[in-house]
GROMACS .gro file of C-alpha atoms in nm:
model
  508
    1MET     CA    1  -0.025   0.018   0.033
    2PRO     CA    2   0.129   0.369  -0.110
    3LEU     CA    3   0.275   0.538   0.207
    4PRO     CA    4  -0.022   0.862   0.162
    5ILE     CA    5  -0.310   0.594   0.174
    6ILE     CA    6  -0.171   0.509   0.467
    7ASN     CA    7  -0.054   0.821   0.653
    8SER     CA    8  -0.428   0.928   0.547
    9ILE     CA    9  -0.623   0.566   0.714
   10ALA     CA   10  -0.415   0.591   1.023
   11SER     CA   11  -0.467   0.957   1.025
   12TRP     CA   12  -0.885   0.942   0.990
   13VAL     CA   13  -0.853   0.591   1.268
   14LEU     CA   14  -0.662   0.839   1.486
   15LYS     CA   15  -0.911   1.106   1.502
   16GLN     CA   16  -1.257   0.899   1.570
   17ARG     CA   17  -1.140   0.926   1.904
   18ILE     CA   18  -1.225   1.341   1.912
   19HIS     CA   19  -1.569   1.254   1.976
   20GLN     CA   20  -1.524   1.093   2.315
   21ILE     CA   21  -1.266   1.371   2.419
   22GLU     CA   22  -1.534   1.593   2.373
   23LEU     CA   23  -1.716   1.403   2.605
   24PHE     CA   24  -1.527   1.440   2.918
   25LEU     CA   25  -1.430   1.808   2.783
   26LYS     CA   26  -1.825   1.920   2.839
   27TYR     CA   27  -1.912   1.670   3.143
   28PRO     CA   28  -1.559   1.675   3.301
   29ASN     CA   29  -1.691   1.612   3.680
   30GLU     CA   30  -1.959   1.389   3.556
   31VAL     CA   31  -1.661   1.200   3.410
   32GLN     CA   32  -1.497   1.190   3.707
   33ASP     CA   33  -1.785   1.071   3.954
   34GLU     CA   34  -1.828   0.798   3.763
   35LEU     CA   35  -1.503   0.676   3.719
   36LEU     CA   36  -1.461   0.685   4.080
   37MET     CA   37  -1.780   0.464   4.129
   38ASN     CA   38  -1.649   0.242   3.856
   39LEU     CA   39  -1.310   0.205   4.025
   40LEU     CA   40  -1.473   0.098   4.334
   41ARG     CA   41  -1.719  -0.141   4.219
   42ALA     CA   42  -1.429  -0.297   4.021
   43SER     CA   43  -1.245  -0.365   4.304
   44GLU     CA   44  -1.547  -0.471   4.628
   45ASN     CA   45  -1.405  -0.793   4.653
   46THR     CA   46  -1.045  -0.769   4.686
   47VAL     CA   47  -0.851  -0.744   5.008
   48VAL     CA   48  -0.818  -0.328   5.012
   49GLY     CA   49  -1.175  -0.358   4.880
   50LYS     CA   50  -1.314  -0.618   5.188
   51HIS     CA   51  -1.114  -0.418   5.425
   52TYR     CA   52  -1.251  -0.101   5.364
   53ASP     CA   53  -1.619  -0.178   5.240
   54PHE     CA   54  -1.563  -0.027   4.908
   55PHE     CA   55  -1.920  -0.191   4.892
   56SER     CA   56  -2.111   0.068   5.057
   57ILE     CA   57  -1.913   0.378   4.930
   58LYS     CA   58  -2.157   0.557   4.705
   59SER     CA   59  -2.016   0.910   4.711
   60TYR     CA   60  -1.689   1.101   4.683
   61ALA     CA   61  -1.743   1.236   5.093
   62THR     CA   62  -1.735   0.848   5.172
   63PHE     CA   63  -1.489   0.766   5.010
   64LYS     CA   64  -1.233   1.064   5.089
   65GLU     CA   65  -1.338   1.004   5.482
   66ARG     CA   66  -1.268   0.626   5.443
   67ILE     CA   67  -0.986   0.567   5.281
   68PRO     CA   68  -0.619   0.766   5.375
   69ILE     CA   69  -0.394   0.905   5.184
   70SER     CA   70  -0.108   0.675   5.055
   71THR     CA   71   0.250   0.742   4.947
   72TYR     CA   72   0.447   0.400   4.810
   73GLU     CA   73   0.577   0.356   5.119
   74ASP     CA   74   0.220   0.290   5.271
   75LEU     CA   75   0.110   0.048   4.953
   76GLU     CA   76   0.458  -0.145   4.927
   77PRO     CA   77   0.329  -0.457   5.151
   78PHE     CA   78   0.003  -0.522   4.890
   79ILE     CA   79   0.265  -0.453   4.569
   80GLU     CA   80   0.511  -0.684   4.724
   81GLN     CA   81   0.251  -0.972   4.812
   82THR     CA   82   0.111  -0.957   4.495
   83ARG     CA   83   0.530  -0.938   4.345
   84GLN     CA   84   0.505  -1.261   4.491
   85GLY     CA   85   0.255  -1.422   4.321
   86ASP     CA   86  -0.095  -1.335   4.502
   87GLN     CA   87  -0.392  -1.142   4.349
   88ASN     CA   88  -0.712  -0.979   4.411
   89ILE     CA   89  -0.509  -0.772   4.673
   90PHE     CA   90  -0.582  -0.392   4.556
   91TRP     CA   91  -0.710  -0.479   4.204
   92SER     CA   92  -0.968  -0.732   4.054
   93THR     CA   93  -0.741  -0.837   3.734
   94PRO     CA   94  -0.446  -1.032   3.767
   95ILE     CA   95  -0.135  -0.821   3.819
   96LYS     CA   96   0.220  -0.976   3.641
   97TRP     CA   97   0.355  -0.628   3.513
   98PHE     CA   98   0.550  -0.383   3.738
   99ALA     CA   99   0.711  -0.032   3.607
  100LYS     CA  100   1.077  -0.075   3.828
  101SER     CA  101   1.104   0.357   3.898
  102SER     CA  102   1.455   0.497   4.108
  103GLY     CA  103   1.267   0.837   4.109
  104THR     CA  104   1.512   1.111   4.173
  105THR     CA  105   1.480   1.149   4.568
  106ASN     CA  106   1.525   0.726   4.652
  107ALA     CA  107   1.773   0.523   4.577
  108LYS     CA  108   1.532   0.246   4.672
  109SER     CA  109   1.335   0.122   4.395
  110LYS     CA  110   0.930   0.151   4.338
  111PHE     CA  111   0.781  -0.155   4.158
  112ILE     CA  112   0.417   0.044   4.022
  113PRO     CA  113   0.162  -0.196   3.960
  114VAL     CA  114   0.089  -0.194   3.612
  115SER     CA  115  -0.296  -0.400   3.483
  116SER     CA  116  -0.339  -0.483   3.188
  117GLU     CA  117  -0.609  -0.213   3.197
  118ALA     CA  118  -0.424   0.013   3.277
  119LEU     CA  119  -0.129  -0.081   2.918
  120GLU     CA  120  -0.499  -0.043   2.735
  121ASP     CA  121  -0.683   0.245   2.858
  122CYS     CA  122  -0.429   0.427   3.025
  123HIS     CA  123  -0.059   0.430   2.855
  124TYR     CA  124  -0.133   0.318   2.504
  125LYS     CA  125  -0.504   0.516   2.492
  126GLY     CA  126  -0.258   0.825   2.600
  127SER     CA  127  -0.010   0.764   2.322
  128LYS     CA  128  -0.277   0.754   2.062
  129ASP     CA  129  -0.468   1.045   2.162
  130LEU     CA  130  -0.129   1.193   2.163
  131LEU     CA  131  -0.164   1.148   1.785
  132CYS     CA  132  -0.525   1.222   1.768
  133LEU     CA  133  -0.478   1.550   1.954
  134TYR     CA  134  -0.171   1.615   1.710
  135LEU     CA  135  -0.311   1.508   1.342
  136ASN     CA  136  -0.603   1.713   1.460
  137ASN     CA  137  -0.483   2.024   1.468
  138ASN     CA  138  -0.241   1.962   1.193
  139GLU     CA  139  -0.406   1.834   0.880
  140ASN     CA  140  -0.125   1.818   0.620
  141SER     CA  141   0.087   1.578   0.872
  142GLU     CA  142   0.253   1.321   0.695
  143LEU     CA  143   0.395   1.165   1.023
  144PHE     CA  144   0.304   0.830   0.899
  145ILE     CA  145   0.519   0.832   0.555
  146GLY     CA  146   0.831   0.792   0.831
  147LYS     CA  147   0.927   0.669   1.136
  148SER     CA  148   0.933   0.772   1.509
  149LEU     CA  149   1.266   0.782   1.653
  150ARG     CA  150   1.156   0.664   2.052
  151LEU     CA  151   1.420   0.673   2.264
  152GLY     CA  152   1.302   0.464   2.619
  153GLY     CA  153   1.440   0.335   2.956
  154SER     CA  154   1.752   0.127   2.961
  155SER     CA  155   1.634  -0.149   3.098
  156GLN     CA  156   1.562  -0.502   3.016
  157ILE     CA  157   1.277  -0.708   3.145
  158TYR     CA  158   1.313  -0.946   3.460
  159GLU     CA  159   1.122  -1.196   3.570
  160ASN     CA  160   1.019  -1.282   3.945
  161ASN     CA  161   0.743  -1.567   4.062
  162ASN     CA  162   0.633  -1.495   3.725
  163THR     CA  163   0.578  -1.161   3.732
  164PHE     CA  164   0.792  -0.887   3.520
  165PHE     CA  165   0.954  -0.533   3.639
  166GLY     CA  166   1.166  -0.305   3.435
  167ASP     CA  167   1.124   0.053   3.294
  168LEU     CA  168   0.772   0.171   3.252
  169SER     CA  169   0.905   0.233   2.816
  170ALA     CA  170   1.062  -0.162   2.814
  171ILE     CA  171   0.675  -0.272   2.923
  172LEU     CA  172   0.552  -0.060   2.682
  173ILE     CA  173   0.723  -0.160   2.359
  174GLU     CA  174   0.733  -0.565   2.531
  175ASN     CA  175   0.376  -0.542   2.500
  176MET     CA  176   0.344  -0.358   2.206
  177PRO     CA  177   0.145  -0.480   1.908
  178ILE     CA  178   0.385  -0.633   1.611
  179TRP     CA  179   0.268  -0.375   1.390
  180ALA     CA  180   0.384  -0.124   1.584
  181GLU     CA  181   0.718  -0.167   1.533
  182PHE     CA  182   0.737  -0.143   1.163
  183SER     CA  183   0.655   0.262   1.243
  184SER     CA  184   0.957   0.300   1.529
  185THR     CA  185   1.331   0.310   1.539
  186PRO     CA  186   1.506   0.165   1.636
  187SER     CA  187   1.443  -0.195   1.626
  188ASN     CA  188   1.251  -0.311   1.982
  189ARG     CA  189   1.610  -0.555   2.038
  190VAL     CA  190   1.789  -0.213   2.063
  191SER     CA  191   1.535  -0.004   2.240
  192LEU     CA  192   1.575  -0.293   2.518
  193MET     CA  193   1.898  -0.268   2.539
  194SER     CA  194   2.051  -0.191   2.902
  195GLU     CA  195   2.381  -0.030   2.845
  196TRP     CA  196   2.357   0.347   2.742
  197GLU     CA  197   2.663   0.443   2.569
  198THR     CA  198   2.622   0.086   2.365
  199LYS     CA  199   2.288   0.170   2.317
  200ILE     CA  200   2.342   0.507   2.183
  201MET     CA  201   2.575   0.368   1.897
  202ALA     CA  202   2.336   0.122   1.838
  203ILE     CA  203   2.056   0.352   1.777
  204ILE     CA  204   2.225   0.600   1.531
  205GLN     CA  205   2.364   0.278   1.331
  206GLU     CA  206   1.987   0.180   1.278
  207SER     CA  207   1.854   0.518   1.278
  208ARG     CA  208   2.014   0.769   1.042
  209ASN     CA  209   1.931   0.572   0.749
  210GLU     CA  210   1.530   0.583   0.814
  211ASN     CA  211   1.307   0.838   0.702
  212VAL     CA  212   1.266   0.948   1.095
  213THR     CA  213   0.938   1.202   1.064
  214SER     CA  214   0.905   1.281   1.480
  215PHE     CA  215   1.098   1.196   1.799
  216ALA     CA  216   0.938   1.105   2.111
  217GLY     CA  217   1.165   1.095   2.468
  218VAL     CA  218   1.338   1.239   2.740
  219PRO     CA  219   1.430   1.603   2.663
  220SER     CA  220   1.778   1.580   2.854
  221TRP     CA  221   1.905   1.235   2.684
  222MET     CA  222   1.727   1.288   2.363
  223LEU     CA  223   1.932   1.579   2.322
  224VAL     CA  224   2.278   1.379   2.435
  225LEU     CA  225   2.132   1.155   2.197
  226LEU     CA  226   2.121   1.398   1.889
  227ASN     CA  227   2.421   1.618   1.956
  228LYS     CA  228   2.603   1.242   1.905
  229VAL     CA  229   2.381   1.179   1.567
  230LEU     CA  230   2.546   1.541   1.508
  231GLU     CA  231   2.875   1.441   1.610
  232GLU     CA  232   2.851   1.089   1.412
  233THR     CA  233   2.778   1.229   1.120
  234GLY     CA  234   2.928   1.552   1.022
  235LYS     CA  235   2.626   1.717   0.981
  236GLY     CA  236   2.492   2.066   1.119
  237ASN     CA  237   2.190   2.056   1.185
  238LEU     CA  238   1.949   1.715   1.232
  239LEU     CA  239   1.675   1.849   0.941
  240GLU     CA  240   2.020   1.810   0.682
  241ILE     CA  241   2.004   1.409   0.788
  242TRP     CA  242   1.601   1.391   0.796
  243PRO     CA  243   1.444   1.663   0.587
  244ASN     CA  244   1.084   1.513   0.695
  245LEU     CA  245   1.098   1.592   1.071
  246GLU     CA  246   0.768   1.747   1.192
  247VAL     CA  247   0.724   1.736   1.531
  248TYR     CA  248   0.894   1.628   1.885
  249PHE     CA  249   0.692   1.455   2.143
  250HIS     CA  250   0.863   1.495   2.474
  251GLY     CA  251   0.750   1.466   2.840
  252GLY     CA  252   0.958   1.366   3.167
  253VAL     CA  253   1.151   1.699   3.298
  254SER     CA  254   1.088   2.088   3.192
  255PHE     CA  255   1.173   2.147   2.804
  256GLU     CA  256   1.270   2.507   2.913
  257PRO     CA  257   1.590   2.454   2.953
  258TYR     CA  258   1.663   2.247   2.648
  259ARG     CA  259   1.431   2.486   2.450
  260GLU     CA  260   1.683   2.675   2.250
  261GLN     CA  261   1.940   2.440   2.173
  262TYR     CA  262   1.646   2.218   2.037
  263LYS     CA  263   1.581   2.540   1.791
  264LYS     CA  264   1.954   2.544   1.715
  265ILE     CA  265   1.981   2.183   1.602
  266LEU     CA  266   1.637   2.174   1.461
  267PRO     CA  267   1.630   2.527   1.258
  268ASN     CA  268   1.296   2.492   1.139
  269ASN     CA  269   0.993   2.764   1.226
  270ASP     CA  270   0.710   2.497   1.152
  271PHE     CA  271   0.843   2.221   1.314
  272LYS     CA  272   0.654   2.136   1.620
  273TYR     CA  273   0.683   2.027   1.973
  274TYR     CA  274   0.434   1.854   2.162
  275GLU     CA  275   0.443   1.806   2.529
  276ILE     CA  276   0.285   1.520   2.770
  277TYR     CA  277   0.286   1.440   3.152
  278ASN     CA  278   0.340   1.036   3.163
  279ALA     CA  279   0.492   0.861   3.466
  280SER     CA  280   0.497   0.500   3.617
  281GLU     CA  281   0.163   0.548   3.768
  282GLY     CA  282   0.010   0.662   3.478
  283PHE     CA  283  -0.083   0.879   3.121
  284PHE     CA  284  -0.213   1.183   3.258
  285ALA     CA  285  -0.222   1.533   3.054
  286ILE     CA  286  -0.148   1.582   2.672
  287GLN     CA  287  -0.058   1.914   2.507
  288ASP     CA  288  -0.405   1.982   2.306
  289LEU     CA  289  -0.306   2.307   2.067
  290ASN     CA  290  -0.024   2.413   1.862
  291ASN     CA  291   0.272   2.633   2.027
  292SER     CA  292   0.078   2.605   2.424
  293LYS     CA  293   0.255   2.541   2.730
  294ASP     CA  294  -0.038   2.392   2.894
  295LEU     CA  295  -0.141   2.006   2.901
  296LEU     CA  296  -0.504   1.877   2.905
  297LEU     CA  297  -0.610   1.646   3.183
  298MET     CA  298  -0.726   1.378   3.010
  299LEU     CA  299  -1.016   1.280   3.238
  300ASP     CA  300  -1.145   0.907   3.092
  301TYR     CA  301  -0.826   0.665   3.156
  302GLY     CA  302  -0.923   0.492   3.417
  303ILE     CA  303  -0.748   0.742   3.681
  304PHE     CA  304  -0.959   0.944   3.949
  305TYR     CA  305  -0.797   1.272   4.036
  306GLU     CA  306  -0.788   1.475   4.370
  307PHE     CA  307  -0.529   1.740   4.488
  308ILE     CA  308  -0.399   1.873   4.805
  309PRO     CA  309  -0.284   2.228   4.806
  310MET     CA  310   0.055   2.283   4.839
  311ASP     CA  311   0.033   2.541   5.098
  312VAL     CA  312  -0.096   2.322   5.337
  313TYR     CA  313   0.067   1.979   5.204
  314SER     CA  314   0.221   1.773   5.490
  315THR     CA  315   0.094   2.016   5.730
  316PRO     CA  316  -0.187   1.911   6.056
  317ASP     CA  317  -0.413   2.159   5.825
  318GLU     CA  318  -0.356   1.907   5.512
  319LYS     CA  319  -0.714   1.831   5.291
  320ALA     CA  320  -0.776   1.713   4.942
  321ILE     CA  321  -0.978   1.849   4.661
  322ARG     CA  322  -1.165   1.680   4.399
  323LEU     CA  323  -1.115   1.834   4.033
  324SER     CA  324  -1.445   2.000   4.107
  325ASP     CA  325  -1.299   2.224   4.386
  326VAL     CA  326  -0.904   2.299   4.209
  327VAL     CA  327  -0.871   2.755   4.148
  328LEU     CA  328  -0.620   2.877   3.879
  329ASP     CA  329  -0.297   2.941   3.963
  330LYS     CA  330  -0.224   2.746   4.292
  331ASN     CA  331   0.041   2.472   4.369
  332TYR     CA  332  -0.120   2.186   4.417
  333ALA     CA  333   0.038   1.781   4.474
  334ILE     CA  334  -0.140   1.559   4.266
  335MET     CA  335  -0.326   1.215   4.409
  336ILE     CA  336  -0.449   0.979   4.211
  337THR     CA  337  -0.709   0.597   4.243
  338THR     CA  338  -0.580   0.414   3.952
  339ASN     CA  339  -0.724   0.115   3.752
  340ALA     CA  340  -0.414  -0.050   3.863
  341GLY     CA  341  -0.479  -0.027   4.224
  342LEU     CA  342  -0.319   0.267   4.349
  343TRP     CA  343  -0.584   0.412   4.615
  344ARG     CA  344  -0.526   0.837   4.711
  345TYR     CA  345  -0.208   0.809   4.614
  346LEU     CA  346   0.062   1.052   4.594
  347VAL     CA  347   0.232   1.103   4.298
  348GLY     CA  348   0.497   1.303   4.391
  349ASP     CA  349   0.448   1.608   4.135
  350THR     CA  350   0.283   1.953   4.177
  351VAL     CA  351   0.079   2.118   3.895
  352ARG     CA  352  -0.129   2.417   3.860
  353PHE     CA  353  -0.425   2.515   3.698
  354THR     CA  354  -0.367   2.729   3.410
  355SER     CA  355  -0.814   2.646   3.293
  356LEU     CA  356  -1.088   2.530   3.423
  357SER     CA  357  -1.265   2.498   3.110
  358PRO     CA  358  -1.144   2.289   3.015
  359TYR     CA  359  -0.889   2.185   3.267
  360ARG     CA  360  -0.586   2.217   3.150
  361ILE     CA  361  -0.288   2.228   3.357
  362ARG     CA  362   0.155   2.281   3.416
  363VAL     CA  363   0.359   2.098   3.603
  364THR     CA  364   0.567   2.308   3.839
  365GLY     CA  365   0.757   2.087   4.023
  366ARG     CA  366   0.803   1.773   4.295
  367THR     CA  367   0.651   1.782   4.636
  368LYS     CA  368   1.001   1.698   4.786
  369HIS     CA  369   1.200   1.922   4.510
  370HIS     CA  370   1.118   2.277   4.600
  371ILE     CA  371   1.327   2.513   4.860
  372ASN     CA  372   1.155   2.628   5.116
  373VAL     CA  373   1.437   2.730   5.391
  374PHE     CA  374   1.381   3.067   5.417
  375GLY     CA  375   0.987   3.116   5.304
  376GLU     CA  376   1.068   3.143   4.949
  377GLU     CA  377   0.871   2.895   4.815
  378LEU     CA  378   1.104   2.842   4.488
  379MET     CA  379   0.937   2.587   4.255
  380VAL     CA  380   1.138   2.387   3.985
  381GLU     CA  381   0.910   2.592   3.741
  382ASN     CA  382   1.039   2.902   3.878
  383THR     CA  383   1.394   2.832   3.839
  384ASP     CA  384   1.378   2.632   3.452
  385GLN     CA  385   1.138   2.969   3.335
  386ALA     CA  386   1.476   3.200   3.493
  387ILE     CA  387   1.738   2.996   3.343
  388SER     CA  388   1.561   3.002   2.992
  389LYS     CA  389   1.525   3.392   3.059
  390THR     CA  390   1.823   3.440   3.142
  391CYS     CA  391   1.972   3.254   2.867
  392ALA     CA  392   1.799   3.436   2.625
  393ILE     CA  393   1.927   3.781   2.722
  394THR     CA  394   2.272   3.623   2.804
  395ASN     CA  395   2.298   3.456   2.471
  396THR     CA  396   2.396   3.114   2.645
  397GLN     CA  397   2.314   2.757   2.663
  398VAL     CA  398   2.284   2.561   3.007
  399VAL     CA  399   2.296   2.163   2.969
  400ASP     CA  400   2.204   2.112   3.322
  401TYR     CA  401   2.157   2.258   3.679
  402THR     CA  402   2.117   2.183   4.062
  403VAL     CA  403   1.992   2.409   4.358
  404ALA     CA  404   2.051   2.428   4.732
  405PRO     CA  405   2.030   2.654   5.026
  406ILE     CA  406   2.296   2.783   5.181
  407PHE     CA  407   2.184   2.746   5.538
  408MET     CA  408   2.246   3.089   5.820
  409GLU     CA  409   2.505   3.070   6.060
  410GLY     CA  410   2.534   3.287   6.341
  411LYS     CA  411   2.503   3.632   6.151
  412GLU     CA  412   2.534   3.512   5.801
  413LYS     CA  413   2.257   3.508   5.596
  414GLY     CA  414   2.118   3.278   5.378
  415ALA     CA  415   2.152   3.209   5.021
  416HIS     CA  416   2.069   2.965   4.734
  417GLU     CA  417   2.391   2.818   4.523
  418TRP     CA  418   2.388   2.682   4.188
  419ILE     CA  419   2.587   2.437   4.001
  420ILE     CA  420   2.508   2.486   3.650
  421GLU     CA  421   2.640   2.320   3.341
  422PHE     CA  422   2.680   2.537   3.058
  423LYS     CA  423   2.755   2.435   2.681
  424GLU     CA  424   2.997   2.743   2.689
  425ASN     CA  425   3.063   2.927   2.958
  426PRO     CA  426   2.920   3.288   2.953
  427LYS     CA  427   3.190   3.537   2.880
  428ASN     CA  428   3.070   3.734   3.180
  429PRO     CA  429   2.960   3.473   3.457
  430THR     CA  430   2.854   3.816   3.704
  431GLU     CA  431   2.630   3.946   3.472
  432PHE     CA  432   2.456   3.615   3.416
  433GLN     CA  433   2.478   3.538   3.778
  434LYS     CA  434   2.334   3.887   3.860
  435ILE     CA  435   2.076   3.866   3.621
  436LEU     CA  436   1.956   3.502   3.685
  437ASP     CA  437   1.917   3.615   4.060
  438GLU     CA  438   1.692   3.933   3.951
  439THR     CA  439   1.492   3.737   3.692
  440LEU     CA  440   1.380   3.477   3.966
  441GLN     CA  441   1.278   3.787   4.192
  442SER     CA  442   1.043   3.891   3.905
  443LEU     CA  443   0.884   3.522   3.867
  444ASN     CA  444   0.870   3.458   4.231
  445SER     CA  445   0.734   3.699   4.500
  446ASP     CA  446   0.859   3.531   4.785
  447TYR     CA  447   1.190   3.503   4.719
  448GLU     CA  448   1.181   3.856   4.607
  449ALA     CA  449   1.051   3.970   4.996
  450LYS     CA  450   1.328   3.755   5.092
  451ARG     CA  451   1.536   3.950   4.881
  452TYR     CA  452   1.478   4.303   4.929
  453ASN     CA  453   1.796   4.479   5.081
  454ASN     CA  454   1.945   4.110   5.133
  455MET     CA  455   1.708   4.155   5.401
  456THR     CA  456   1.679   3.785   5.440
  457LEU     CA  457   1.857   3.571   5.190
  458ASN     CA  458   2.204   3.708   4.948
  459PRO     CA  459   2.259   3.733   4.663
  460LEU     CA  460   2.283   3.364   4.464
  461VAL     CA  461   2.586   3.200   4.429
  462LEU     CA  462   2.742   3.069   4.115
  463ASN     CA  463   2.989   2.767   4.079
  464MET     CA  464   3.045   2.688   3.696
  465ALA     CA  465   3.072   2.294   3.658
  466ARG     CA  466   3.270   2.159   3.425
  467PRO     CA  467   3.226   1.975   3.139
  468ASN     CA  468   3.000   1.621   3.171
  469LEU     CA  469   2.991   1.699   3.524
  470PHE     CA  470   2.626   1.606   3.572
  471TYR     CA  471   2.665   1.356   3.277
  472ASP     CA  472   2.920   1.209   3.497
  473TRP     CA  473   2.703   1.188   3.822
  474LEU     CA  474   2.463   1.021   3.694
  475LYS     CA  475   2.687   0.740   3.543
  476ASP     CA  476   2.825   0.713   3.893
  477GLN     CA  477   2.473   0.637   4.066
  478ASP     CA  478   2.402   0.416   3.780
  479LYS     CA  479   2.135   0.663   3.643
  480LEU     CA  480   2.221   0.648   3.264
  481GLY     CA  481   1.925   0.712   3.028
  482GLY     CA  482   1.590   0.667   3.060
  483GLN     CA  483   1.328   0.825   3.312
  484HIS     CA  484   1.654   0.919   3.533
  485LYS     CA  485   1.686   1.324   3.578
  486ILE     CA  486   1.887   1.568   3.749
  487PRO     CA  487   1.696   1.689   4.113
  488ARG     CA  488   1.692   2.076   4.030
  489LEU     CA  489   1.578   2.190   4.371
  490SER     CA  490   1.645   1.994   4.711
  491ASN     CA  491   1.581   2.171   5.103
  492GLN     CA  492   1.890   1.980   5.183
  493ARG     CA  493   2.291   1.970   5.029
  494ASP     CA  494   2.334   1.603   4.942
  495TYR     CA  495   2.296   1.648   4.559
  496LEU     CA  496   2.488   1.966   4.574
  497GLU     CA  497   2.793   1.853   4.782
  498GLN     CA  498   2.826   1.520   4.552
  499LEU     CA  499   2.848   1.704   4.275
  500LYS     CA  500   3.078   1.942   4.437
  501ASN     CA  501   3.260   1.677   4.541
  502LEU     CA  502   3.298   1.466   4.206
  503GLU     CA  503   3.418   1.807   4.019
  504THR     CA  504   3.721   1.815   4.322
  505GLN     CA  505   3.808   1.457   4.229
  506MET     CA  506   3.784   1.492   3.862
  507ASN     CA  507   4.040   1.808   3.883
  508ARG     CA  508   4.295   1.626   4.160
   0.00000   0.00000   0.00000
């Protein structure tokens, strides 16, 4: 069958989903209420369902009152029981897949349950909806005349007691229909390779001569791959290698610190960037408009949403609210109940709503990744935007960064200490430091108040990292590739001190 016909058929099939999306856009809260009741009814006879008497829960008020808020540590005994072969513990259908995730704050591995419902009705549905929304907004797309260059995790699938675990991306590839591999590059064999640096070279060898029309992967690691492609081919930009490129589907970390670097290697003003918000626990939101930074919260993926305002998070006044009660421009910790048996589970991410009709969000950071030592309430969204704006003003490019507090000692005031790895160090570091500090103040009024006349906080301290410091730190932590990411902000100095120590060791 000719490629243009395949492209037309695939586009038509995907766009049939638009009518279902319109339903939850029109009746968002009703769709969520019905979904919650369906999850409860499906799990009435599980161990957890009987313990909390799901059968008698007929309203959100009772659900909220009876079932406690949970973290991974709370659910771990049930998850481990299932990994050992027991079933019907927290979800009614057998669960044999677990997405292994170490996160960014804890070396201990988490094993997130992935049910067959979560695979089909959440993760795969989200991937198809991403294409559906993109095609709906770009009628002349020729996405399917070529292949998608995907960059997934660097983990094989491992078996234990007839259950299987690995990176979520590896689980998705393992369960994908055979036809899906034909529209992607590299092959499943290369995609699932464990050793990151060997994998990168294998991807380049398999993909450089393909007709690649899109990219999919985490911005930080995809940038490493694409720069290596340019180095290996000797080309000036990616369009010289793949002239039919039209879109990059990205998620996992904020795109802001990397945006200008991508524009340099993809010099086409018509090239599209589409963001997604997904995790091992579920597929949550998709950019539904061209040239937007807002993500449409997807409400019919078997996930019931609740939110905890960050100003009361982890305090005696902590309380959760449902979707219908959120307000604009307020930071919330996101909490989910899912079709894989996660009940009132704290994901660890923070979001704010930019629209209530429809419900659109931006991811602002992590509940554990912010700095509030001095009452400044600095979020990752603030620092990412400040980096992006400062780079634009100073014509610099940042590879990675992390920030930690300098604690008050005696009469010494506090401050924020930054380690930034630049593509090329700024010609005037003092100017960069001053503009970054001023930009942060313009973006965060609490930080501005603490910086006023150096009353509480001194100007930020800037350390310029050597080339590849962050890459070497991740390699040292055995966290190259996949979903692994640099912890941007921390209330403690652990990460920053590890990086400084590594810098010192390499300079000896």
